[in-house]
Amino acid sequence: MEAINLKGTYDTPDVVLNAEEGVFEISGRSYPEDTAEFYIPILEWINNYVAQPNTETKFTFRLDYFNSSSYKPFLDILVKLGKLNSNGHAVTIQWYYKDGDWDIKEAGEEFSEIVDVPFTYETF
Amino acid sequence: MTKLMGGEAHGGFINWYESLQQNNILFMFKGDFNQELVNSIVQVINSLSDLLEEDVLVKSRMTSTIIECLQNICRHGESAEDGSLLKPGIILLRKKEDEYILDIGNSLVTKKVGALQEYIDKVNKMTDEDLKSFHKEVLVKTELFGKFGADLGLINVARKAKRGFKYGFKEINDLYSFFSLEIAISGNGQ
């Protein structure tokens, strides 16, 4: 699978999706002007990945902040990874938040209540 | 009050300035909004000396709230002028004791007022726990990239605000009204 390697801008995150190297990460700020335009290629990549996954997947979210329109594509990614996890592939979500930003931590905890995949929490 | 020392024709402006000072206005902008402007406003507000002294959580809440409200104007605001695609609005940030007060205003079609007012009243009555479960409910049931942003956005802002919203609507003309929303965000240790 061809890797995705997007450099973040002021309102879009850095995205690295590289199955060969086992790196899956969304980091920075996410409040694009057009959420669909930004996230559709990422969700398509995830669709292809879950059809041919690695034995183990550690997916990292490391966000400064994200807007309400980013919640749904994030949930979509997590639901797909949750299914992968339920099908016997080891999936872990590494949810990073800035030390003291309890809102971002809570957002991770709330996602974890919806999907069937283990989360770990760390500060940056 | 400052004594005018000359140039009295400009006294009106000086009065405005004094009023801004007295009300501790940290930032204001009135004009047409777009994404680039939202980015610039976020940068300016994040570098205000008052904000620089605040904890990570206060800064994060301020940034998220401003982005949510201003992107809402970019997406759902309407110009009261026929055929205009501009998104006029106003943002005013002031500090009052230990909290930040954010006032946001924009015009919208009057026929949308009823539903919006109903939604704000509903959110305003909710406790923190209610808001948390309502957020989850809306998040799960809305369609990917559907037109749900305003709903989820308002819940998000309500969760970061210190208390319910104050709001108002005023008719501009036959078709359009002005909508204003006030959000309070706690400063450090509140």
PDB file of C-alpha atoms in Angstrom:
ATOM      1  CA  MET A   1       0.000   0.000   0.000  1.00  0.00           C
ATOM      2  CA  GLU A   2       1.231   3.436  -0.848  1.00  0.00           C
ATOM      3  CA  ALA A   3       1.873   5.460   2.286  1.00  0.00           C
ATOM      4  CA  ILE A   4       0.179   8.770   3.076  1.00  0.00           C
ATOM      5  CA  ASN A   5       2.532  11.420   4.373  1.00  0.00           C
ATOM      6  CA  LEU A   6       0.858  14.823   4.755  1.00  0.00           C
ATOM      7  CA  LYS A   7       2.599  17.811   6.258  1.00  0.00           C
ATOM      8  CA  GLY A   8       0.271  19.742   8.533  1.00  0.00           C
ATOM      9  CA  THR A   9      -0.840  23.311   7.928  1.00  0.00           C
ATOM     10  CA  TYR A  10      -2.260  25.817  10.381  1.00  0.00           C
ATOM     11  CA  ASP A  11      -5.664  24.134  10.259  1.00  0.00           C
ATOM     12  CA  THR A  12      -4.908  20.593   9.094  1.00  0.00           C
ATOM     13  CA  PRO A  13      -2.909  17.904  10.922  1.00  0.00           C
ATOM     14  CA  ASP A  14       0.232  15.976  10.010  1.00  0.00           C
ATOM     15  CA  VAL A  15      -0.878  12.576   8.802  1.00  0.00           C
ATOM     16  CA  VAL A  16       1.409   9.569   8.446  1.00  0.00           C
ATOM     17  CA  LEU A  17      -0.138   6.281   7.373  1.00  0.00           C
ATOM     18  CA  ASN A  18       2.585   3.799   6.503  1.00  0.00           C
ATOM     19  CA  ALA A  19       1.655   0.120   6.738  1.00  0.00           C
ATOM     20  CA  GLU A  20       5.115  -1.105   5.734  1.00  0.00           C
ATOM     21  CA  GLU A  21       6.795   0.730   8.597  1.00  0.00           C
ATOM     22  CA  GLY A  22       3.844   0.279  10.961  1.00  0.00           C
ATOM     23  CA  VAL A  23       3.396   4.018  11.548  1.00  0.00           C
ATOM     24  CA  PHE A  24      -0.127   5.399  11.853  1.00  0.00           C
ATOM     25  CA  GLU A  25      -0.393   8.908  13.256  1.00  0.00           C
ATOM     26  CA  ILE A  26      -2.573  12.025  13.126  1.00  0.00           C
ATOM     27  CA  SER A  27      -1.074  14.990  14.949  1.00  0.00           C
ATOM     28  CA  GLY A  28      -1.388  18.752  15.276  1.00  0.00           C
ATOM     29  CA  ARG A  29      -4.498  20.821  14.643  1.00  0.00           C
ATOM     30  CA  SER A  30      -7.569  19.629  12.826  1.00  0.00           C
ATOM     31  CA  TYR A  31     -10.184  22.148  11.751  1.00  0.00           C
ATOM     32  CA  PRO A  32     -10.021  22.123   7.951  1.00  0.00           C
ATOM     33  CA  GLU A  33     -12.202  24.462   5.939  1.00  0.00           C
ATOM     34  CA  ASP A  34     -13.532  21.441   4.046  1.00  0.00           C
ATOM     35  CA  THR A  35     -13.479  18.415   6.351  1.00  0.00           C
ATOM     36  CA  ALA A  36     -14.715  15.970   3.711  1.00  0.00           C
ATOM     37  CA  GLU A  37     -12.101  16.988   1.143  1.00  0.00           C
ATOM     38  CA  PHE A  38      -9.336  16.485   3.726  1.00  0.00           C
ATOM     39  CA  TYR A  39     -10.515  13.240   5.350  1.00  0.00           C
ATOM     40  CA  ILE A  40     -12.023  11.256   2.442  1.00  0.00           C
ATOM     41  CA  PRO A  41      -8.597  10.087   1.111  1.00  0.00           C
ATOM     42  CA  ILE A  42      -7.559   9.175   4.670  1.00  0.00           C
ATOM     43  CA  LEU A  43     -10.707   7.138   5.284  1.00  0.00           C
ATOM     44  CA  GLU A  44     -10.233   5.403   1.906  1.00  0.00           C
ATOM     45  CA  TRP A  45      -6.688   4.494   2.923  1.00  0.00           C
ATOM     46  CA  ILE A  46      -7.970   3.046   6.196  1.00  0.00           C
ATOM     47  CA  ASN A  47     -10.606   1.035   4.275  1.00  0.00           C
ATOM     48  CA  ASN A  48      -7.869  -0.501   2.136  1.00  0.00           C
ATOM     49  CA  TYR A  49      -5.649  -1.094   5.151  1.00  0.00           C
ATOM     50  CA  VAL A  50      -8.251  -2.997   7.181  1.00  0.00           C
ATOM     51  CA  ALA A  51      -8.704  -5.326   4.191  1.00  0.00           C
ATOM     52  CA  GLN A  52      -4.978  -6.220   4.389  1.00  0.00           C
ATOM     53  CA  PRO A  53      -3.872  -5.298   7.906  1.00  0.00           C
ATOM     54  CA  ASN A  54      -0.616  -5.859   9.761  1.00  0.00           C
ATOM     55  CA  THR A  55      -0.698  -8.357  12.628  1.00  0.00           C
ATOM     56  CA  GLU A  56      -0.410  -5.445  15.032  1.00  0.00           C
ATOM     57  CA  THR A  57      -1.598  -1.827  14.640  1.00  0.00           C
ATOM     58  CA  LYS A  58      -0.704   1.023  16.974  1.00  0.00           C
ATOM     59  CA  PHE A  59      -2.599   4.113  15.849  1.00  0.00           C
ATOM     60  CA  THR A  60      -1.571   7.434  17.384  1.00  0.00           C
ATOM     61  CA  PHE A  61      -3.660  10.584  17.837  1.00  0.00           C
ATOM     62  CA  ARG A  62      -1.589  13.506  19.104  1.00  0.00           C
ATOM     63  CA  LEU A  63      -3.744  16.601  18.764  1.00  0.00           C
ATOM     64  CA  ASP A  64      -3.492  20.159  20.007  1.00  0.00           C
ATOM     65  CA  TYR A  65      -7.156  20.642  19.202  1.00  0.00           C
ATOM     66  CA  PHE A  66      -9.795  19.589  16.738  1.00  0.00           C
ATOM     67  CA  ASN A  67     -13.192  20.970  15.755  1.00  0.00           C
ATOM     68  CA  SER A  68     -16.599  19.338  15.900  1.00  0.00           C
ATOM     69  CA  SER A  69     -16.471  18.428  12.181  1.00  0.00           C
ATOM     70  CA  SER A  70     -13.336  16.337  12.804  1.00  0.00           C
ATOM     71  CA  TYR A  71     -15.076  14.157  15.409  1.00  0.00           C
ATOM     72  CA  LYS A  72     -16.981  12.099  12.873  1.00  0.00           C
ATOM     73  CA  PRO A  73     -14.057  11.124  10.599  1.00  0.00           C
ATOM     74  CA  PHE A  74     -12.057  10.261  13.755  1.00  0.00           C
ATOM     75  CA  LEU A  75     -14.927   8.075  14.943  1.00  0.00           C
ATOM     76  CA  ASP A  76     -15.104   6.468  11.504  1.00  0.00           C
ATOM     77  CA  ILE A  77     -11.405   5.556  11.691  1.00  0.00           C
ATOM     78  CA  LEU A  78     -11.858   4.195  15.218  1.00  0.00           C
ATOM     79  CA  VAL A  79     -14.917   2.123  14.285  1.00  0.00           C
ATOM     80  CA  LYS A  80     -12.966   0.501  11.425  1.00  0.00           C
ATOM     81  CA  LEU A  81     -10.007  -0.202  13.703  1.00  0.00           C
ATOM     82  CA  GLY A  82     -12.434  -1.532  16.322  1.00  0.00           C
ATOM     83  CA  LYS A  83     -13.766  -4.086  13.837  1.00  0.00           C
ATOM     84  CA  LEU A  84     -10.214  -5.088  13.010  1.00  0.00           C
ATOM     85  CA  ASN A  85      -9.555  -5.555  16.717  1.00  0.00           C
ATOM     86  CA  SER A  86     -12.710  -7.648  17.154  1.00  0.00           C
ATOM     87  CA  ASN A  87     -11.586  -9.848  14.253  1.00  0.00           C
ATOM     88  CA  GLY A  88      -8.494 -10.884  16.159  1.00  0.00           C
ATOM     89  CA  HIS A  89      -5.914  -8.322  14.982  1.00  0.00           C
ATOM     90  CA  ALA A  90      -4.172  -6.515  17.811  1.00  0.00           C
ATOM     91  CA  VAL A  91      -5.096  -2.826  17.662  1.00  0.00           C
ATOM     92  CA  THR A  92      -4.174  -0.167  20.216  1.00  0.00           C
ATOM     93  CA  ILE A  93      -5.045   3.531  20.121  1.00  0.00           C
ATOM     94  CA  GLN A  94      -2.349   5.748  21.613  1.00  0.00           C
ATOM     95  CA  TRP A  95      -4.174   8.922  22.601  1.00  0.00           C
ATOM     96  CA  TYR A  96      -1.827  11.782  23.442  1.00  0.00           C
ATOM     97  CA  TYR A  97      -2.930  15.056  25.022  1.00  0.00           C
ATOM     98  CA  LYS A  98      -1.076  18.152  26.155  1.00  0.00           C
ATOM     99  CA  ASP A  99      -0.298  17.897  29.852  1.00  0.00           C
ATOM    100  CA  GLY A 100      -3.226  19.660  31.569  1.00  0.00           C
ATOM    101  CA  ASP A 101      -5.625  19.605  28.613  1.00  0.00           C
ATOM    102  CA  TRP A 102      -8.276  17.437  30.262  1.00  0.00           C
ATOM    103  CA  ASP A 103     -10.797  18.219  27.513  1.00  0.00           C
ATOM    104  CA  ILE A 104      -8.695  16.459  24.870  1.00  0.00           C
ATOM    105  CA  LYS A 105      -8.100  13.556  27.261  1.00  0.00           C
ATOM    106  CA  GLU A 106     -11.835  13.312  27.919  1.00  0.00           C
ATOM    107  CA  ALA A 107     -12.538  13.349  24.176  1.00  0.00           C
ATOM    108  CA  GLY A 108     -10.337  10.246  23.883  1.00  0.00           C
ATOM    109  CA  GLU A 109     -12.110   8.559  26.783  1.00  0.00           C
ATOM    110  CA  GLU A 110     -15.465   9.271  25.176  1.00  0.00           C
ATOM    111  CA  PHE A 111     -14.347   7.774  21.861  1.00  0.00           C
ATOM    112  CA  SER A 112     -13.154   4.711  23.754  1.00  0.00           C
ATOM    113  CA  GLU A 113     -16.648   4.257  25.219  1.00  0.00           C
ATOM    114  CA  ILE A 114     -18.113   4.023  21.709  1.00  0.00           C
ATOM    115  CA  VAL A 115     -15.622   1.678  20.020  1.00  0.00           C
ATOM    116  CA  ASP A 116     -14.290  -1.747  20.896  1.00  0.00           C
ATOM    117  CA  VAL A 117     -10.565  -1.065  20.949  1.00  0.00           C
ATOM    118  CA  PRO A 118      -8.113  -0.447  23.830  1.00  0.00           C
ATOM    119  CA  PHE A 119      -6.820   3.106  24.384  1.00  0.00           C
ATOM    120  CA  THR A 120      -3.657   4.186  26.190  1.00  0.00           C
ATOM    121  CA  TYR A 121      -3.263   7.795  27.375  1.00  0.00           C
ATOM    122  CA  GLU A 122      -0.034   9.758  27.442  1.00  0.00           C
ATOM    123  CA  THR A 123       0.889  13.418  27.696  1.00  0.00           C
ATOM    124  CA  PHE A 124       3.132  15.422  25.397  1.00  0.00           C
TER     125      PHE A 124
ATOM    126  CA  MET B   1     -11.969  60.728  32.081  1.00  0.00           C
ATOM    127  CA  THR B   2      -9.321  62.128  29.756  1.00  0.00           C
ATOM    128  CA  LYS B   3      -9.528  65.880  29.178  1.00  0.00           C
ATOM    129  CA  LEU B   4      -9.745  66.749  25.472  1.00  0.00           C
ATOM    130  CA  MET B   5      -6.729  68.832  24.591  1.00  0.00           C
ATOM    131  CA  GLY B   6      -7.735  69.868  21.077  1.00  0.00           C
ATOM    132  CA  GLY B   7      -9.041  68.364  17.858  1.00  0.00           C
ATOM    133  CA  GLU B   8     -12.532  68.082  19.292  1.00  0.00           C
ATOM    134  CA  ALA B   9     -13.980  66.919  15.985  1.00  0.00           C
ATOM    135  CA  HIS B  10     -12.428  63.539  16.765  1.00  0.00           C
ATOM    136  CA  GLY B  11     -13.971  63.303  20.230  1.00  0.00           C
ATOM    137  CA  GLY B  12     -16.371  60.531  19.162  1.00  0.00           C
ATOM    138  CA  PHE B  13     -13.497  58.204  18.402  1.00  0.00           C
ATOM    139  CA  ILE B  14     -11.804  59.001  21.682  1.00  0.00           C
ATOM    140  CA  ASN B  15     -15.061  58.142  23.470  1.00  0.00           C
ATOM    141  CA  TRP B  16     -15.130  54.780  21.705  1.00  0.00           C
ATOM    142  CA  TYR B  17     -11.546  54.121  22.705  1.00  0.00           C
ATOM    143  CA  GLU B  18     -12.276  54.954  26.334  1.00  0.00           C
ATOM    144  CA  SER B  19     -15.302  52.701  26.304  1.00  0.00           C
ATOM    145  CA  LEU B  20     -13.167  49.823  24.947  1.00  0.00           C
ATOM    146  CA  GLN B  21     -10.614  50.433  27.677  1.00  0.00           C
ATOM    147  CA  GLN B  22     -13.226  50.584  30.435  1.00  0.00           C
ATOM    148  CA  ASN B  23     -14.801  47.332  29.256  1.00  0.00           C
ATOM    149  CA  ASN B  24     -11.415  45.633  29.089  1.00  0.00           C
ATOM    150  CA  ILE B  25     -11.794  44.664  25.430  1.00  0.00           C
ATOM    151  CA  LEU B  26      -8.906  42.377  24.463  1.00  0.00           C
ATOM    152  CA  PHE B  27      -9.827  41.840  20.834  1.00  0.00           C
ATOM    153  CA  MET B  28     -12.524  42.809  18.375  1.00  0.00           C
ATOM    154  CA  PHE B  29     -13.219  42.408  14.694  1.00  0.00           C
ATOM    155  CA  LYS B  30     -16.219  43.209  12.554  1.00  0.00           C
ATOM    156  CA  GLY B  31     -16.285  42.236   8.899  1.00  0.00           C
ATOM    157  CA  ASP B  32     -16.568  39.327   6.497  1.00  0.00           C
ATOM    158  CA  PHE B  33     -15.264  35.994   7.769  1.00  0.00           C
ATOM    159  CA  ASN B  34     -13.397  33.234   5.945  1.00  0.00           C
ATOM    160  CA  GLN B  35     -11.065  30.395   6.981  1.00  0.00           C
ATOM    161  CA  GLU B  36      -7.846  32.425   6.525  1.00  0.00           C
ATOM    162  CA  LEU B  37      -9.245  35.114   8.784  1.00  0.00           C
ATOM    163  CA  VAL B  38     -10.244  32.518  11.394  1.00  0.00           C
ATOM    164  CA  ASN B  39      -6.630  31.251  11.397  1.00  0.00           C
ATOM    165  CA  SER B  40      -5.302  34.784  11.821  1.00  0.00           C
ATOM    166  CA  ILE B  41      -7.723  35.599  14.641  1.00  0.00           C
ATOM    167  CA  VAL B  42      -6.781  32.394  16.482  1.00  0.00           C
ATOM    168  CA  GLN B  43      -3.105  33.332  16.203  1.00  0.00           C
ATOM    169  CA  VAL B  44      -3.683  36.878  17.435  1.00  0.00           C
ATOM    170  CA  ILE B  45      -5.842  35.808  20.389  1.00  0.00           C
ATOM    171  CA  ASN B  46      -3.391  33.066  21.398  1.00  0.00           C
ATOM    172  CA  SER B  47      -0.632  35.645  21.591  1.00  0.00           C
ATOM    173  CA  LEU B  48      -2.534  38.120  23.795  1.00  0.00           C
ATOM    174  CA  SER B  49      -0.596  38.707  27.000  1.00  0.00           C
ATOM    175  CA  ASP B  50      -3.594  37.737  29.161  1.00  0.00           C
ATOM    176  CA  LEU B  51      -3.912  34.373  27.377  1.00  0.00           C
ATOM    177  CA  LEU B  52      -0.169  33.664  27.486  1.00  0.00           C
ATOM    178  CA  GLU B  53      -0.403  33.607  31.267  1.00  0.00           C
ATOM    179  CA  GLU B  54      -3.241  31.083  31.317  1.00  0.00           C
ATOM    180  CA  ASP B  55      -3.087  27.299  31.806  1.00  0.00           C
ATOM    181  CA  VAL B  56      -3.116  24.875  28.886  1.00  0.00           C
ATOM    182  CA  LEU B  57      -6.798  24.077  29.498  1.00  0.00           C
ATOM    183  CA  VAL B  58      -7.920  27.736  29.356  1.00  0.00           C
ATOM    184  CA  LYS B  59      -5.973  28.323  26.131  1.00  0.00           C
ATOM    185  CA  SER B  60      -7.340  25.141  24.611  1.00  0.00           C
ATOM    186  CA  ARG B  61     -10.943  26.044  25.520  1.00  0.00           C
ATOM    187  CA  MET B  62     -10.547  29.559  24.160  1.00  0.00           C
ATOM    188  CA  THR B  63      -9.065  28.320  20.882  1.00  0.00           C
ATOM    189  CA  SER B  64     -11.666  25.596  20.379  1.00  0.00           C
ATOM    190  CA  THR B  65     -14.540  27.931  21.175  1.00  0.00           C
ATOM    191  CA  ILE B  66     -13.352  30.647  18.813  1.00  0.00           C
ATOM    192  CA  ILE B  67     -12.760  28.178  15.981  1.00  0.00           C
ATOM    193  CA  GLU B  68     -16.165  26.575  16.475  1.00  0.00           C
ATOM    194  CA  CYS B  69     -18.032  29.902  16.560  1.00  0.00           C
ATOM    195  CA  LEU B  70     -16.185  31.543  13.673  1.00  0.00           C
ATOM    196  CA  GLN B  71     -16.320  28.467  11.420  1.00  0.00           C
ATOM    197  CA  ASN B  72     -20.024  28.433  12.174  1.00  0.00           C
ATOM    198  CA  ILE B  73     -20.281  31.949  10.714  1.00  0.00           C
ATOM    199  CA  CYS B  74     -18.214  30.849   7.674  1.00  0.00           C
ATOM    200  CA  ARG B  75     -20.500  27.856   7.072  1.00  0.00           C
ATOM    201  CA  HIS B  76     -23.943  28.983   8.161  1.00  0.00           C
ATOM    202  CA  GLY B  77     -23.840  32.777   8.330  1.00  0.00           C
ATOM    203  CA  GLU B  78     -25.681  34.757   5.680  1.00  0.00           C
ATOM    204  CA  SER B  79     -25.432  38.237   4.355  1.00  0.00           C
ATOM    205  CA  ALA B  80     -28.566  40.336   4.683  1.00  0.00           C
ATOM    206  CA  GLU B  81     -27.740  41.860   1.280  1.00  0.00           C
ATOM    207  CA  ASP B  82     -29.359  40.262  -1.773  1.00  0.00           C
ATOM    208  CA  GLY B  83     -27.150  37.771  -3.572  1.00  0.00           C
ATOM    209  CA  SER B  84     -24.053  38.406  -1.457  1.00  0.00           C
ATOM    210  CA  LEU B  85     -21.948  35.368  -0.585  1.00  0.00           C
ATOM    211  CA  LEU B  86     -20.011  37.218   2.116  1.00  0.00           C
ATOM    212  CA  LYS B  87     -20.210  36.036   5.711  1.00  0.00           C
ATOM    213  CA  PRO B  88     -20.438  39.177   7.805  1.00  0.00           C
ATOM    214  CA  GLY B  89     -20.119  38.957  11.545  1.00  0.00           C
ATOM    215  CA  ILE B  90     -18.531  40.333  14.677  1.00  0.00           C
ATOM    216  CA  ILE B  91     -16.352  38.917  17.446  1.00  0.00           C
ATOM    217  CA  LEU B  92     -15.573  40.744  20.676  1.00  0.00           C
ATOM    218  CA  LEU B  93     -13.445  39.309  23.477  1.00  0.00           C
ATOM    219  CA  ARG B  94     -13.229  40.945  26.881  1.00  0.00           C
ATOM    220  CA  LYS B  95     -11.990  40.027  30.307  1.00  0.00           C
ATOM    221  CA  LYS B  96     -14.200  40.520  33.323  1.00  0.00           C
ATOM    222  CA  GLU B  97     -12.648  39.649  36.635  1.00  0.00           C
ATOM    223  CA  ASP B  98     -11.462  36.026  36.296  1.00  0.00           C
ATOM    224  CA  GLU B  99     -13.343  35.109  33.178  1.00  0.00           C
ATOM    225  CA  TYR B 100     -13.250  35.773  29.464  1.00  0.00           C
ATOM    226  CA  ILE B 101     -16.442  36.832  27.772  1.00  0.00           C
ATOM    227  CA  LEU B 102     -16.740  36.090  24.079  1.00  0.00           C
ATOM    228  CA  ASP B 103     -19.517  37.800  22.126  1.00  0.00           C
ATOM    229  CA  ILE B 104     -20.195  36.560  18.615  1.00  0.00           C
ATOM    230  CA  GLY B 105     -22.755  37.939  16.172  1.00  0.00           C
ATOM    231  CA  ASN B 106     -23.893  37.223  12.637  1.00  0.00           C
ATOM    232  CA  SER B 107     -26.954  37.516  10.428  1.00  0.00           C
ATOM    233  CA  LEU B 108     -29.154  34.631   9.395  1.00  0.00           C
ATOM    234  CA  VAL B 109     -32.479  34.031   7.656  1.00  0.00           C
ATOM    235  CA  THR B 110     -35.268  34.842  10.133  1.00  0.00           C
ATOM    236  CA  LYS B 111     -37.112  31.589   9.384  1.00  0.00           C
ATOM    237  CA  LYS B 112     -34.197  29.681  10.993  1.00  0.00           C
ATOM    238  CA  VAL B 113     -34.484  31.614  14.254  1.00  0.00           C
ATOM    239  CA  GLY B 114     -37.180  29.433  15.852  1.00  0.00           C
ATOM    240  CA  ALA B 115     -35.274  26.158  15.511  1.00  0.00           C
ATOM    241  CA  LEU B 116     -31.967  27.687  16.625  1.00  0.00           C
ATOM    242  CA  GLN B 117     -33.574  29.308  19.661  1.00  0.00           C
ATOM    243  CA  GLU B 118     -35.211  26.006  20.603  1.00  0.00           C
ATOM    244  CA  TYR B 119     -31.866  24.196  20.286  1.00  0.00           C
ATOM    245  CA  ILE B 120     -29.977  26.742  22.414  1.00  0.00           C
ATOM    246  CA  ASP B 121     -32.693  26.651  25.085  1.00  0.00           C
ATOM    247  CA  LYS B 122     -32.471  22.855  25.140  1.00  0.00           C
ATOM    248  CA  VAL B 123     -28.656  22.868  25.496  1.00  0.00           C
ATOM    249  CA  ASN B 124     -28.792  25.677  28.086  1.00  0.00           C
ATOM    250  CA  LYS B 125     -30.943  23.539  30.404  1.00  0.00           C
ATOM    251  CA  MET B 126     -28.511  20.610  30.343  1.00  0.00           C
ATOM    252  CA  THR B 127     -26.124  19.665  33.134  1.00  0.00           C
ATOM    253  CA  ASP B 128     -22.508  18.687  32.319  1.00  0.00           C
ATOM    254  CA  GLU B 129     -23.524  15.015  32.378  1.00  0.00           C
ATOM    255  CA  ASP B 130     -26.517  15.675  30.085  1.00  0.00           C
ATOM    256  CA  LEU B 131     -24.247  17.505  27.639  1.00  0.00           C
ATOM    257  CA  LYS B 132     -21.780  14.628  27.667  1.00  0.00           C
ATOM    258  CA  SER B 133     -24.383  12.019  26.803  1.00  0.00           C
ATOM    259  CA  PHE B 134     -26.130  14.307  24.287  1.00  0.00           C
ATOM    260  CA  HIS B 135     -22.772  14.879  22.565  1.00  0.00           C
ATOM    261  CA  LYS B 136     -22.235  11.135  22.284  1.00  0.00           C
ATOM    262  CA  GLU B 137     -25.767  10.592  20.987  1.00  0.00           C
ATOM    263  CA  VAL B 138     -25.440  13.277  18.276  1.00  0.00           C
ATOM    264  CA  LEU B 139     -21.943  12.080  17.327  1.00  0.00           C
ATOM    265  CA  VAL B 140     -23.030   8.474  16.851  1.00  0.00           C
ATOM    266  CA  LYS B 141     -26.213   9.173  14.913  1.00  0.00           C
ATOM    267  CA  THR B 142     -25.018  11.888  12.546  1.00  0.00           C
ATOM    268  CA  GLU B 143     -23.838  11.012   9.056  1.00  0.00           C
ATOM    269  CA  LEU B 144     -20.234  11.287   7.998  1.00  0.00           C
ATOM    270  CA  PHE B 145     -19.729  14.724   6.412  1.00  0.00           C
ATOM    271  CA  GLY B 146     -23.439  15.446   6.760  1.00  0.00           C
ATOM    272  CA  LYS B 147     -24.731  18.836   7.786  1.00  0.00           C
ATOM    273  CA  PHE B 148     -24.445  18.145  11.474  1.00  0.00           C
ATOM    274  CA  GLY B 149     -21.611  20.517  12.271  1.00  0.00           C
ATOM    275  CA  ALA B 150     -23.681  23.265  13.837  1.00  0.00           C
ATOM    276  CA  ASP B 151     -25.418  20.843  16.239  1.00  0.00           C
ATOM    277  CA  LEU B 152     -22.272  19.138  17.462  1.00  0.00           C
ATOM    278  CA  GLY B 153     -20.426  22.468  17.475  1.00  0.00           C
ATOM    279  CA  LEU B 154     -22.926  24.127  19.789  1.00  0.00           C
ATOM    280  CA  ILE B 155     -22.798  21.191  22.209  1.00  0.00           C
ATOM    281  CA  ASN B 156     -18.991  21.319  22.147  1.00  0.00           C
ATOM    282  CA  VAL B 157     -18.980  25.024  22.943  1.00  0.00           C
ATOM    283  CA  ALA B 158     -21.553  24.549  25.713  1.00  0.00           C
ATOM    284  CA  ARG B 159     -19.285  21.949  27.322  1.00  0.00           C
ATOM    285  CA  LYS B 160     -16.354  24.367  27.397  1.00  0.00           C
ATOM    286  CA  ALA B 161     -18.391  27.344  28.621  1.00  0.00           C
ATOM    287  CA  LYS B 162     -18.645  28.205  32.297  1.00  0.00           C
ATOM    288  CA  ARG B 163     -22.428  28.422  32.221  1.00  0.00           C
ATOM    289  CA  GLY B 164     -25.241  28.501  29.682  1.00  0.00           C
ATOM    290  CA  PHE B 165     -25.266  30.866  26.723  1.00  0.00           C
ATOM    291  CA  LYS B 166     -26.809  34.297  26.723  1.00  0.00           C
ATOM    292  CA  TYR B 167     -28.244  35.049  23.311  1.00  0.00           C
ATOM    293  CA  GLY B 168     -30.454  37.428  21.368  1.00  0.00           C
ATOM    294  CA  PHE B 169     -32.129  37.831  17.991  1.00  0.00           C
ATOM    295  CA  LYS B 170     -33.075  41.108  16.319  1.00  0.00           C
ATOM    296  CA  GLU B 171     -34.812  41.572  12.968  1.00  0.00           C
ATOM    297  CA  ILE B 172     -32.684  43.352  10.372  1.00  0.00           C
ATOM    298  CA  ASN B 173     -35.262  43.422   7.557  1.00  0.00           C
ATOM    299  CA  ASP B 174     -38.136  41.295   6.195  1.00  0.00           C
ATOM    300  CA  LEU B 175     -35.922  38.259   5.631  1.00  0.00           C
ATOM    301  CA  TYR B 176     -32.914  38.455   7.921  1.00  0.00           C
ATOM    302  CA  SER B 177     -32.171  38.724  11.636  1.00  0.00           C
ATOM    303  CA  PHE B 178     -29.041  39.384  13.679  1.00  0.00           C
ATOM    304  CA  PHE B 179     -28.068  36.591  16.050  1.00  0.00           C
ATOM    305  CA  SER B 180     -25.794  37.215  19.031  1.00  0.00           C
ATOM    306  CA  LEU B 181     -24.298  34.706  21.436  1.00  0.00           C
ATOM    307  CA  GLU B 182     -22.329  35.263  24.630  1.00  0.00           C
ATOM    308  CA  ILE B 183     -20.007  32.591  26.009  1.00  0.00           C
ATOM    309  CA  ALA B 184     -18.068  32.785  29.289  1.00  0.00           C
ATOM    310  CA  ILE B 185     -14.798  30.894  29.659  1.00  0.00           C
ATOM    311  CA  SER B 186     -13.144  30.598  33.052  1.00  0.00           C
ATOM    312  CA  GLY B 187      -9.622  31.858  33.595  1.00  0.00           C
ATOM    313  CA  ASN B 188      -6.947  29.983  35.569  1.00  0.00           C
ATOM    314  CA  GLY B 189      -8.063  28.087  38.635  1.00  0.00           C
ATOM    315  CA  GLN B 190     -11.790  28.771  38.145  1.00  0.00           C
TER     316      GLN B 190
END
